[in-house]
GROMACS .gro file of C-alpha atoms in nm:
model
  509
    1MET     CA    1  15.637  12.676   9.035
    2GLY     CA    2  15.973  12.537   8.927
    3LYS     CA    3  15.956  12.710   8.589
    4VAL     CA    4  15.869  13.047   8.744
    5ALA     CA    5  16.155  13.018   8.991
    6LEU     CA    6  16.391  12.914   8.710
    7ALA     CA    7  16.289  13.212   8.494
    8ALA     CA    8  16.346  13.441   8.792
    9ILE     CA    9  16.692  13.295   8.859
   10VAL     CA   10  16.803  13.336   8.498
   11SER     CA   11  16.663  13.690   8.489
   12LEU     CA   12  16.879  13.775   8.791
   13TRP     CA   13  17.192  13.751   8.578
   14VAL     CA   14  17.048  13.844   8.237
   15ILE     CA   15  16.911  14.186   8.335
   16PRO     CA   16  17.209  14.335   8.526
   17THR     CA   17  17.465  14.193   8.282
   18ALA     CA   18  17.269  14.330   7.984
   19ILE     CA   19  17.253  14.672   8.148
   20MET     CA   20  17.629  14.670   8.205
   21VAL     CA   21  17.708  14.556   7.849
   22ASN     CA   22  17.478  14.817   7.695
   23HIS     CA   23  17.628  15.090   7.913
   24ILE     CA   24  17.989  15.012   7.824
   25VAL     CA   25  17.937  14.891   7.465
   26PRO     CA   26  17.629  15.081   7.343
   27GLU     CA   27  17.724  15.070   6.975
   28PRO     CA   28  17.705  14.760   6.752
   29TYR     CA   29  18.018  14.547   6.769
   30MET     CA   30  18.167  14.275   6.547
   31ASP     CA   31  17.888  14.098   6.354
   32GLU     CA   32  17.636  14.337   6.505
   33ILE     CA   33  17.748  14.599   6.256
   34PHE     CA   34  17.567  14.389   5.994
   35HIS     CA   35  17.271  14.255   6.193
   36VAL     CA   36  17.162  14.576   6.369
   37PRO     CA   37  17.136  14.796   6.055
   38GLN     CA   38  16.955  14.514   5.873
   39ALA     CA   39  16.702  14.480   6.154
   40GLN     CA   40  16.657  14.857   6.153
   41GLN     CA   41  16.574  14.844   5.783
   42TYR     CA   42  16.301  14.591   5.862
   43CYS     CA   43  16.174  14.820   6.139
   44LYS     CA   44  16.133  15.091   5.876
   45GLY     CA   45  15.941  14.852   5.653
   46ASN     CA   46  16.221  14.814   5.397
   47PHE     CA   47  16.187  14.437   5.359
   48GLY     CA   48  16.347  14.445   5.015
   49SER     CA   49  16.674  14.578   5.156
   50TRP     CA   50  16.946  14.323   5.225
   51ASP     CA   51  17.312  14.351   5.326
   52PRO     CA   52  17.513  14.116   5.098
   53MET     CA   53  17.757  14.046   5.383
   54ILE     CA   54  17.491  13.872   5.592
   55THR     CA   55  17.500  13.494   5.549
   56THR     CA   56  17.195  13.387   5.753
   57PRO     CA   57  16.822  13.426   5.673
   58PRO     CA   58  16.611  13.699   5.838
   59GLY     CA   59  16.448  13.487   6.110
   60LEU     CA   60  16.612  13.685   6.391
   61TYR     CA   61  16.484  14.010   6.242
   62TYR     CA   62  16.127  13.878   6.234
   63LEU     CA   63  16.157  13.787   6.601
   64SER     CA   64  16.293  14.134   6.670
   65LEU     CA   65  15.995  14.296   6.497
   66ALA     CA   66  15.756  14.095   6.714
   67HIS     CA   67  15.955  14.183   7.026
   68VAL     CA   68  15.965  14.555   6.949
   69ALA     CA   69  15.596  14.553   6.854
   70SER     CA   70  15.510  14.410   7.197
   71LEU     CA   71  15.706  14.686   7.372
   72PHE     CA   72  15.615  14.983   7.150
   73PRO     CA   73  15.266  15.063   7.286
   74GLY     CA   74  15.398  15.097   7.641
   75PHE     CA   75  15.695  15.312   7.543
   76TYR     CA   76  15.476  15.522   7.314
   77CYS     CA   77  15.232  15.592   7.596
   78LEU     CA   78  15.523  15.692   7.819
   79GLU     CA   79  15.649  15.915   7.535
   80ASP     CA   80  15.985  15.736   7.535
   81ALA     CA   81  15.948  15.649   7.166
   82SER     CA   82  15.787  15.861   6.897
   83SER     CA   83  15.795  15.598   6.622
   84PHE     CA   84  15.835  15.225   6.576
   85SER     CA   85  16.180  15.260   6.421
   86ASP     CA   86  16.303  15.453   6.728
   87MET     CA   87  16.262  15.133   6.927
   88CYS     CA   88  16.506  14.943   6.704
   89SER     CA   89  16.825  15.062   6.869
   90ALA     CA   90  17.106  14.818   6.945
   91VAL     CA   91  16.995  14.809   7.310
   92PHE     CA   92  16.639  14.702   7.231
   93LEU     CA   93  16.747  14.456   6.965
   94ARG     CA   94  16.991  14.292   7.203
   95SER     CA   95  16.712  14.252   7.456
   96VAL     CA   96  16.552  13.997   7.221
   97ASN     CA   97  16.823  13.750   7.314
   98GLY     CA   98  16.778  13.831   7.682
   99VAL     CA   99  16.413  13.731   7.664
  100LEU     CA  100  16.500  13.422   7.460
  101ALA     CA  101  16.761  13.319   7.719
  102VAL     CA  102  16.489  13.305   7.985
  103VAL     CA  103  16.258  13.111   7.753
  104PHE     CA  104  16.546  12.880   7.667
  105SER     CA  105  16.605  12.792   8.031
  106VAL     CA  106  16.240  12.688   8.068
  107ILE     CA  107  16.266  12.475   7.753
  108LEU     CA  108  16.574  12.307   7.901
  109TYR     CA  109  16.380  12.233   8.219
  110ASP     CA  110  16.096  12.072   8.021
  111ILE     CA  111  16.334  11.861   7.815
  112VAL     CA  112  16.523  11.743   8.122
  113THR     CA  113  16.202  11.638   8.299
  114HIS     CA  114  16.069  11.470   7.985
  115LEU     CA  115  16.386  11.269   7.920
  116ASN     CA  116  16.417  11.183   8.290
  117PRO     CA  117  16.062  11.137   8.425
  118THR     CA  118  16.184  11.028   8.770
  119ILE     CA  119  16.402  11.334   8.829
  120ASN     CA  120  16.280  11.574   9.097
  121ASP     CA  121  16.221  11.946   9.046
  122ARG     CA  122  16.531  12.050   9.237
  123LYS     CA  123  16.763  11.843   9.020
  124ALA     CA  124  16.586  11.947   8.701
  125MET     CA  125  16.622  12.312   8.796
  126LEU     CA  126  16.991  12.261   8.878
  127HIS     CA  127  17.052  12.106   8.536
  128ALA     CA  128  16.864  12.385   8.357
  129VAL     CA  129  17.048  12.660   8.546
  130VAL     CA  130  17.390  12.509   8.478
  131LEU     CA  131  17.316  12.451   8.111
  132SER     CA  132  17.190  12.810   8.081
  133LEU     CA  133  17.534  12.918   8.204
  134TYR     CA  134  17.716  12.734   7.924
  135PRO     CA  135  17.973  12.999   7.824
  136LEU     CA  136  17.913  13.005   7.448
  137HIS     CA  137  17.539  13.045   7.501
  138TRP     CA  138  17.567  13.280   7.797
  139PHE     CA  139  17.804  13.529   7.634
  140PHE     CA  140  17.603  13.582   7.315
  141THR     CA  141  17.287  13.640   7.516
  142PHE     CA  142  17.407  14.000   7.549
  143LEU     CA  143  17.486  14.068   7.182
  144TYR     CA  144  17.266  14.076   6.875
  145TYR     CA  145  17.376  13.746   6.721
  146THR     CA  146  17.166  13.461   6.584
  147ASP     CA  147  17.303  13.195   6.822
  148VAL     CA  148  17.056  13.227   7.110
  149ALA     CA  149  16.752  13.242   6.880
  150SER     CA  150  16.885  12.946   6.682
  151VAL     CA  151  16.943  12.710   6.976
  152THR     CA  152  16.615  12.816   7.137
  153ALA     CA  153  16.418  12.736   6.823
  154VAL     CA  154  16.595  12.400   6.775
  155LEU     CA  155  16.535  12.281   7.130
  156ALA     CA  156  16.175  12.409   7.121
  157MET     CA  157  16.130  12.195   6.811
  158TYR     CA  158  16.280  11.898   6.993
  159LEU     CA  159  16.056  11.948   7.296
  160ALA     CA  160  15.744  11.960   7.078
  161SER     CA  161  15.858  11.636   6.912
  162LEU     CA  162  15.912  11.468   7.249
  163LYS     CA  163  15.555  11.564   7.337
  164LYS     CA  164  15.436  11.401   7.010
  165ASN     CA  165  15.326  11.735   6.858
  166TYR     CA  166  15.496  11.657   6.530
  167TRP     CA  167  15.327  11.912   6.310
  168PHE     CA  168  15.398  12.191   6.557
  169SER     CA  169  15.753  12.063   6.592
  170ALA     CA  170  15.802  12.080   6.214
  171LEU     CA  171  15.661  12.434   6.211
  172ILE     CA  172  15.912  12.545   6.474
  173GLY     CA  173  16.181  12.360   6.281
  174ALA     CA  174  16.094  12.556   5.968
  175PHE     CA  175  16.138  12.879   6.160
  176ALA     CA  176  16.467  12.749   6.305
  177VAL     CA  177  16.591  12.708   5.947
  178VAL     CA  178  16.482  13.066   5.872
  179ILE     CA  179  16.707  13.174   6.159
  180ARG     CA  180  17.007  12.965   6.051
  181GLN     CA  181  17.028  12.736   5.748
  182THR     CA  182  17.229  12.458   5.912
  183ASN     CA  183  16.935  12.392   6.142
  184ILE     CA  184  16.788  12.183   5.862
  185ILE     CA  185  17.021  11.910   5.986
  186TRP     CA  186  16.865  11.927   6.332
  187VAL     CA  187  16.518  11.916   6.181
  188LEU     CA  188  16.611  11.585   6.020
  189PHE     CA  189  16.785  11.469   6.338
  190VAL     CA  190  16.474  11.531   6.549
  191ALA     CA  191  16.255  11.344   6.300
  192CYS     CA  192  16.497  11.050   6.283
  193THR     CA  193  16.540  11.017   6.659
  194GLU     CA  194  16.165  11.022   6.711
  195ILE     CA  195  16.124  10.745   6.453
  196ILE     CA  196  16.391  10.551   6.644
  197ASN     CA  197  16.192  10.598   6.966
  198ILE     CA  198  15.871  10.489   6.794
  199SER     CA  199  16.048  10.178   6.666
  200ALA     CA  200  16.163  10.091   7.017
  201THR     CA  201  15.812  10.144   7.156
  202HIS     CA  202  15.659   9.941   6.873
  203GLY     CA  203  15.899   9.658   6.952
  204LYS     CA  204  15.802   9.665   7.319
  205LYS     CA  205  15.433   9.647   7.231
  206ASP     CA  206  15.498   9.345   7.009
  207MET     CA  207  15.685   9.182   7.294
  208LYS     CA  208  15.397   9.237   7.538
  209THR     CA  209  15.146   9.103   7.287
  210THR     CA  210  15.352   8.789   7.233
  211GLU     CA  211  15.399   8.738   7.608
  212SER     CA  212  15.023   8.763   7.657
  213TYR     CA  213  14.964   8.502   7.386
  214VAL     CA  214  15.213   8.259   7.537
  215SER     CA  215  15.063   8.312   7.883
  216ILE     CA  216  14.711   8.240   7.755
  217LYS     CA  217  14.832   7.928   7.578
  218HIS     CA  218  14.999   7.790   7.891
  219GLY     CA  219  14.687   7.873   8.090
  220TRP     CA  220  14.469   7.685   7.842
  221GLY     CA  221  14.693   7.382   7.862
  222TYR     CA  222  14.675   7.384   8.241
  223ALA     CA  223  14.295   7.428   8.247
  224THR     CA  224  14.231   7.145   7.997
  225GLY     CA  225  14.494   6.912   8.132
  226THR     CA  226  14.678   6.919   7.800
  227SER     CA  227  15.056   6.929   7.829
  228ILE     CA  228  15.262   7.169   7.621
  229GLU     CA  229  15.420   6.875   7.446
  230GLY     CA  230  15.074   6.754   7.349
  231VAL     CA  231  14.979   7.044   7.128
  232ASN     CA  232  14.994   6.999   6.754
  233LEU     CA  233  15.292   7.084   6.538
  234ARG     CA  234  15.140   7.404   6.404
  235ARG     CA  235  15.095   7.549   6.751
  236ARG     CA  236  15.447   7.457   6.852
  237LYS     CA  237  15.579   7.650   6.553
  238THR     CA  238  15.369   7.946   6.656
  239VAL     CA  239  15.515   7.942   7.006
  240LYS     CA  240  15.868   7.928   6.867
  241SER     CA  241  15.791   8.214   6.635
  242GLY     CA  242  15.641   8.410   6.921
  243ASP     CA  243  15.947   8.354   7.136
  244THR     CA  244  16.165   8.474   6.853
  245ILE     CA  245  15.961   8.793   6.819
  246LYS     CA  246  15.978   8.847   7.193
  247GLN     CA  247  16.355   8.813   7.201
  248SER     CA  248  16.399   9.040   6.899
  249SER     CA  249  16.164   9.312   7.014
  250SER     CA  250  16.300   9.318   7.367
  251SER     CA  251  16.645   9.384   7.229
  252HIS     CA  252  16.539   9.705   7.058
  253ALA     CA  253  16.447   9.907   7.361
  254SER     CA  254  16.617  10.244   7.372
  255SER     CA  255  16.767  10.171   7.715
  256PRO     CA  256  17.134  10.073   7.742
  257SER     CA  257  17.054   9.728   7.884
  258PHE     CA  258  16.986   9.566   7.552
  259SER     CA  259  17.259   9.352   7.404
  260SER     CA  260  17.148   9.333   7.046
  261GLY     CA  261  17.371   9.416   6.758
  262PHE     CA  262  17.356   9.721   6.541
  263ALA     CA  263  17.203   9.520   6.257
  264ASP     CA  264  16.910   9.422   6.482
  265GLU     CA  265  16.835   9.787   6.554
  266ILE     CA  266  16.838   9.869   6.183
  267TRP     CA  267  16.608   9.574   6.114
  268THR     CA  268  16.360   9.686   6.380
  269ILE     CA  269  16.347  10.036   6.235
  270LEU     CA  270  16.293   9.902   5.884
  271LEU     CA  271  16.011   9.679   6.006
  272THR     CA  272  15.851   9.972   6.185
  273LEU     CA  273  15.883  10.191   5.876
  274TRP     CA  274  15.708   9.922   5.674
  275HIS     CA  275  15.430   9.833   5.916
  276MET     CA  276  15.358  10.194   6.016
  277LYS     CA  277  15.440  10.364   5.687
  278TRP     CA  278  15.114  10.556   5.655
  279GLU     CA  279  15.105  10.665   6.019
  280LEU     CA  280  15.467  10.780   6.000
  281LEU     CA  281  15.409  10.961   5.672
  282ILE     CA  282  15.118  11.156   5.820
  283SER     CA  283  15.309  11.237   6.140
  284PHE     CA  284  15.644  11.324   5.984
  285GLY     CA  285  15.527  11.454   5.646
  286PRO     CA  286  15.570  11.816   5.764
  287PHE     CA  287  15.940  11.750   5.834
  288LEU     CA  288  15.971  11.623   5.478
  289MET     CA  289  15.803  11.939   5.350
  290VAL     CA  290  16.056  12.151   5.540
  291LEU     CA  291  16.338  11.955   5.376
  292VAL     CA  292  16.189  11.997   5.028
  293ALA     CA  293  16.143  12.370   5.083
  294PHE     CA  294  16.504  12.400   5.197
  295LEU     CA  295  16.633  12.215   4.891
  296LEU     CA  296  16.428  12.444   4.666
  297PHE     CA  297  16.580  12.744   4.844
  298VAL     CA  298  16.934  12.612   4.791
  299TYR     CA  299  16.858  12.551   4.423
  300TRP     CA  300  16.717  12.903   4.384
  301ASN     CA  301  16.994  13.071   4.584
  302GLY     CA  302  17.276  12.868   4.433
  303SER     CA  303  17.427  12.817   4.777
  304VAL     CA  304  17.339  12.740   5.137
  305VAL     CA  305  17.451  13.083   5.260
  306LEU     CA  306  17.285  13.405   5.147
  307GLY     CA  307  17.576  13.651   5.138
  308ALA     CA  308  17.956  13.648   5.142
  309LYS     CA  309  17.945  13.318   4.957
  310GLU     CA  310  18.314  13.319   4.870
  311ALA     CA  311  18.421  13.345   5.235
  312HIS     CA  312  18.176  13.077   5.350
  313ALA     CA  313  18.204  12.823   5.070
  314VAL     CA  314  18.147  12.463   5.174
  315THR     CA  315  18.484  12.307   5.253
  316PRO     CA  316  18.558  11.953   5.377
  317HIS     CA  317  18.686  12.032   5.726
  318PHE     CA  318  18.694  11.694   5.902
  319ALA     CA  319  18.919  11.828   6.177
  320GLN     CA  320  18.616  12.019   6.308
  321MET     CA  321  18.481  11.694   6.451
  322LEU     CA  322  18.804  11.645   6.643
  323TYR     CA  323  18.802  11.998   6.783
  324PHE     CA  324  18.438  11.959   6.882
  325SER     CA  325  18.505  11.643   7.080
  326LEU     CA  326  18.778  11.805   7.289
  327VAL     CA  327  18.583  12.128   7.347
  328SER     CA  328  18.274  11.930   7.453
  329VAL     CA  329  18.465  11.706   7.693
  330LEU     CA  330  18.638  12.006   7.850
  331ALA     CA  331  18.299  12.177   7.883
  332GLN     CA  332  18.181  11.868   8.076
  333ALA     CA  333  18.512  11.808   8.251
  334PRO     CA  334  18.366  11.723   8.596
  335MET     CA  335  18.156  11.451   8.431
  336HIS     CA  336  18.425  11.303   8.207
  337PHE     CA  337  18.739  11.326   8.420
  338THR     CA  338  18.631  11.090   8.697
  339ILE     CA  339  18.763  10.760   8.825
  340THR     CA  340  18.433  10.591   8.743
  341GLN     CA  341  18.447  10.710   8.383
  342ALA     CA  342  18.809  10.597   8.348
  343VAL     CA  343  18.729  10.250   8.486
  344ASP     CA  344  18.425  10.219   8.258
  345LEU     CA  345  18.631  10.311   7.954
  346PHE     CA  346  18.900  10.062   8.053
  347HIS     CA  347  18.649   9.779   8.086
  348MET     CA  348  18.476   9.877   7.762
  349LEU     CA  349  18.802   9.862   7.569
  350PHE     CA  350  18.958   9.549   7.714
  351LYS     CA  351  18.649   9.331   7.711
  352LYS     CA  352  18.695   9.323   7.334
  353SER     CA  353  18.922   9.077   7.162
  354ARG     CA  354  19.279   9.200   7.142
  355PRO     CA  355  19.309   9.192   6.759
  356LEU     CA  356  18.977   9.374   6.714
  357LEU     CA  357  19.078   9.640   6.968
  358PHE     CA  358  19.414   9.703   6.799
  359PHE     CA  359  19.252   9.720   6.457
  360GLN     CA  360  18.990   9.971   6.570
  361MET     CA  361  19.249  10.186   6.748
  362PHE     CA  362  19.481  10.177   6.448
  363LEU     CA  363  19.199  10.271   6.210
  364ALA     CA  364  19.084  10.557   6.435
  365VAL     CA  365  19.437  10.698   6.462
  366VAL     CA  366  19.487  10.680   6.084
  367VAL     CA  367  19.157  10.858   6.019
  368GLY     CA  368  19.243  11.122   6.280
  369ILE     CA  369  19.588  11.188   6.135
  370LEU     CA  370  19.450  11.212   5.781
  371SER     CA  371  19.181  11.452   5.906
  372VAL     CA  372  19.429  11.696   6.060
  373HIS     CA  373  19.680  11.659   5.778
  374LEU     CA  374  19.454  11.682   5.474
  375PHE     CA  375  19.133  11.838   5.606
  376SER     CA  376  19.245  12.097   5.860
  377VAL     CA  377  19.143  12.436   5.722
  378ALA     CA  378  19.311  12.764   5.821
  379HIS     CA  379  19.044  13.014   5.718
  380PRO     CA  380  19.165  13.369   5.638
  381TYR     CA  381  18.929  13.506   5.904
  382LEU     CA  382  19.089  13.277   6.164
  383LEU     CA  383  19.441  13.390   6.073
  384ALA     CA  384  19.367  13.762   6.051
  385ASP     CA  385  19.127  13.835   6.339
  386ASN     CA  386  19.296  13.841   6.680
  387ARG     CA  387  18.972  13.934   6.857
  388HIS     CA  388  18.865  13.570   6.881
  389TYR     CA  389  18.999  13.307   7.120
  390PRO     CA  390  19.038  13.043   6.843
  391PHE     CA  391  19.298  13.277   6.686
  392TYR     CA  392  19.526  13.228   6.987
  393LEU     CA  393  19.453  12.858   7.026
  394TRP     CA  394  19.543  12.805   6.662
  395ARG     CA  395  19.867  13.004   6.675
  396LYS     CA  396  19.985  12.929   7.029
  397VAL     CA  397  19.879  12.565   7.058
  398ILE     CA  398  19.794  12.385   6.735
  399MET     CA  399  20.054  12.561   6.519
  400ALA     CA  400  20.317  12.608   6.791
  401HIS     CA  401  20.509  12.320   6.631
  402TRP     CA  402  20.437  12.110   6.324
  403SER     CA  403  20.399  11.797   6.538
  404ILE     CA  404  20.140  11.936   6.783
  405LYS     CA  405  19.838  11.884   6.560
  406TYR     CA  406  19.934  11.517   6.518
  407LEU     CA  407  20.012  11.465   6.886
  408LEU     CA  408  19.666  11.595   6.973
  409VAL     CA  409  19.496  11.323   6.767
  410PRO     CA  410  19.497  11.065   7.052
  411VAL     CA  411  19.347  11.332   7.280
  412TYR     CA  412  19.069  11.397   7.030
  413LEU     CA  413  19.001  11.025   6.992
  414CYS     CA  414  18.988  10.969   7.367
  415SER     CA  415  18.743  11.257   7.387
  416TRP     CA  416  18.515  11.096   7.129
  417LEU     CA  417  18.549  10.762   7.305
  418SER     CA  418  18.436  10.917   7.631
  419ILE     CA  419  18.144  11.094   7.459
  420ILE     CA  420  18.025  10.779   7.283
  421HIS     CA  421  18.056  10.579   7.604
  422MET     CA  422  17.846  10.826   7.801
  423LEU     CA  423  17.579  10.839   7.532
  424GLY     CA  424  17.588  10.461   7.489
  425LYS     CA  425  17.486  10.412   7.852
  426PHE     CA  426  17.143  10.558   7.784
  427ARG     CA  427  17.094  10.559   7.405
  428SER     CA  428  17.082  10.289   7.142
  429LYS     CA  429  17.363  10.241   6.893
  430ILE     CA  430  17.156  10.380   6.608
  431TRP     CA  431  17.073  10.692   6.813
  432VAL     CA  432  17.441  10.756   6.884
  433LEU     CA  433  17.525  10.709   6.516
  434THR     CA  434  17.247  10.947   6.413
  435TYR     CA  435  17.380  11.209   6.654
  436PHE     CA  436  17.735  11.165   6.522
  437LEU     CA  437  17.622  11.201   6.160
  438ALA     CA  438  17.410  11.508   6.237
  439THR     CA  439  17.701  11.674   6.415
  440ALA     CA  440  17.931  11.588   6.125
  441ALA     CA  441  17.685  11.727   5.870
  442VAL     CA  442  17.676  12.059   6.057
  443LEU     CA  443  18.046  12.099   6.136
  444ILE     CA  444  18.245  11.939   5.855
  445PRO     CA  445  18.126  12.177   5.578
  446ALA     CA  446  18.214  12.484   5.792
  447PRO     CA  447  18.559  12.618   5.698
  448LEU     CA  448  18.586  12.856   5.993
  449ILE     CA  449  18.668  12.737   6.345
  450GLU     CA  450  18.397  12.900   6.555
  451PHE     CA  451  18.313  12.754   6.895
  452ARG     CA  452  17.963  12.902   6.852
  453TYR     CA  453  17.896  12.634   6.591
  454TYR     CA  454  17.938  12.368   6.861
  455THR     CA  455  17.656  12.496   7.082
  456ILE     CA  456  17.359  12.296   6.948
  457PRO     CA  457  17.538  11.959   6.919
  458PHE     CA  458  17.679  12.019   7.268
  459TYR     CA  459  17.333  12.069   7.414
  460PHE     CA  460  17.200  11.753   7.249
  461LEU     CA  461  17.500  11.569   7.389
  462VAL     CA  462  17.472  11.681   7.749
  463LEU     CA  463  17.093  11.647   7.762
  464HIS     CA  464  17.119  11.279   7.673
  465CYS     CA  465  17.407  11.181   7.901
  466ASN     CA  466  17.167  11.160   8.197
  467ASN     CA  467  17.425  11.249   8.459
  468ARG     CA  468  17.248  11.294   8.795
  469ASP     CA  469  17.548  11.354   9.019
  470ASP     CA  470  17.475  11.687   9.189
  471HIS     CA  471  17.840  11.745   9.273
  472SER     CA  472  17.939  11.721   8.906
  473TRP     CA  473  17.665  11.965   8.806
  474ILE     CA  474  17.755  12.214   9.080
  475LEU     CA  475  18.123  12.198   8.987
  476THR     CA  476  18.036  12.241   8.620
  477GLY     CA  477  17.819  12.543   8.703
  478THR     CA  478  18.102  12.691   8.908
  479LEU     CA  479  18.346  12.648   8.619
  480TYR     CA  480  18.097  12.804   8.377
  481THR     CA  481  18.048  13.099   8.608
  482GLY     CA  482  18.423  13.153   8.634
  483VAL     CA  483  18.470  13.138   8.257
  484ASN     CA  484  18.176  13.373   8.202
  485ILE     CA  485  18.308  13.630   8.446
  486PHE     CA  486  18.654  13.613   8.290
  487THR     CA  487  18.537  13.644   7.928
  488MET     CA  488  18.293  13.925   8.007
  489MET     CA  489  18.552  14.121   8.207
  490VAL     CA  490  18.804  14.088   7.925
  491PHE     CA  491  18.539  14.192   7.672
  492LEU     CA  492  18.430  14.498   7.868
  493PHE     CA  493  18.744  14.617   8.044
  494ARG     CA  494  19.038  14.507   7.827
  495PRO     CA  495  18.978  14.683   7.495
  496PHE     CA  496  19.262  14.744   7.250
  497HIS     CA  497  19.328  14.926   6.922
  498TRP     CA  498  19.438  14.825   6.575
  499ASP     CA  499  19.691  15.041   6.396
  500HIS     CA  500  19.529  14.985   6.058
  501GLU     CA  501  19.168  15.045   6.167
  502PRO     CA  502  19.008  15.312   6.388
  503GLY     CA  503  18.784  15.229   6.681
  504ILE     CA  504  18.798  15.015   6.992
  505GLN     CA  505  18.846  14.639   6.956
  506ARG     CA  506  18.739  14.382   7.214
  507PHE     CA  507  18.805  14.012   7.277
  508ILE     CA  508  18.515  13.783   7.201
  509TRP     CA  509  18.449  13.410   7.175
   0.00000   0.00000   0.00000
């Protein structure tokens, strides 16, 4: 019942907003001028046609064909469409993302309940509704972009993996890559995190087995009247070995209570990989096949992107990680800017030795300064296109004075510190590192500052923070709603014109 109610709630804002957008902006806008005509070519059966300006694979167009095919018989019977290609207008193509937004909310609900088995339906629905309102996701629900399809496919893959349907998960992951190439990173991330979970579970089973053995041994000694000290040397060594295993395995649980070091986590994973190598190969072999297929594609294509290769060349853009941290913290402001969070961060920092703390802070500041100084990319699209909000943030904030980008480094670092602390409460060190590396692999090669690129890593972040404070979620949902209303009103009702180009221009994320 919760899923049906959730789908109904999301539909209550998707349908009227889509109608309003299509009424005011019926023609393709921005990137839609590439995607809509390409999808229309597929509707006509011209699968050999390809616009060289499109950078992403045709996964969204395949979804659109399936969507239109499901609607065509009804419209044909009502005589509202005389041919299949008539159904491929911008309005119908945009409706694909509307349907996916509803599906996405249900996927969020399932993930929330799976990661938090004790959460009740009301809280799970609240989390799913608020996350469905996330501004970057919400806005592009009403345009024909690849973002909604991409994040839906990635989280569907993750949900299938959580349910141990690894082959199905890899199949969805393959399709996610066909929607957007960078999703190959999330395919690997999902496989790695599930192996981490298996390692933790394997360690717990070893611990229980060892505890049972020790219990039986003590019981035997009591029943026979033999003291523990009276057993032979070989058995005493076995008990010591068993205790060692118990202590090691108990420290690898994926809960935040363990106190083991990072090296212990790595060792547990390596042991699991060795002892369960054939089982893991069978379960995760499909993920490996997806990776191999992707590498063959890159070799054949000569690049990760399909079109406009010069404008989207891989560029080391380390500052992206800094921007992402601040954007993500601001998007979760009611959860990060609290007294409890500040106190926790204070205790986390000052429980360390003073020299180690100063060294780590100094190293982080140096890396941050080098990132913004040497690896902060001003893409031509960013500098020339004043229809995007990053254009104004870049000019009015970051480049307002030469010192601003350096003064923001401590803010970025505090943002990452808060993120890592929140994740560290509920995830192991190796999980947090895997998430950080996956996010870096997606964002650092991207030369263009696009907040849309932050959507998938943001969702993985917030889903694993396990915040159950209803007030924080309600406040976050209120902020999201305010931002969504503002951005949509500006998009629809504050158009402007360029002197050098005809047509109406609109502000967009």
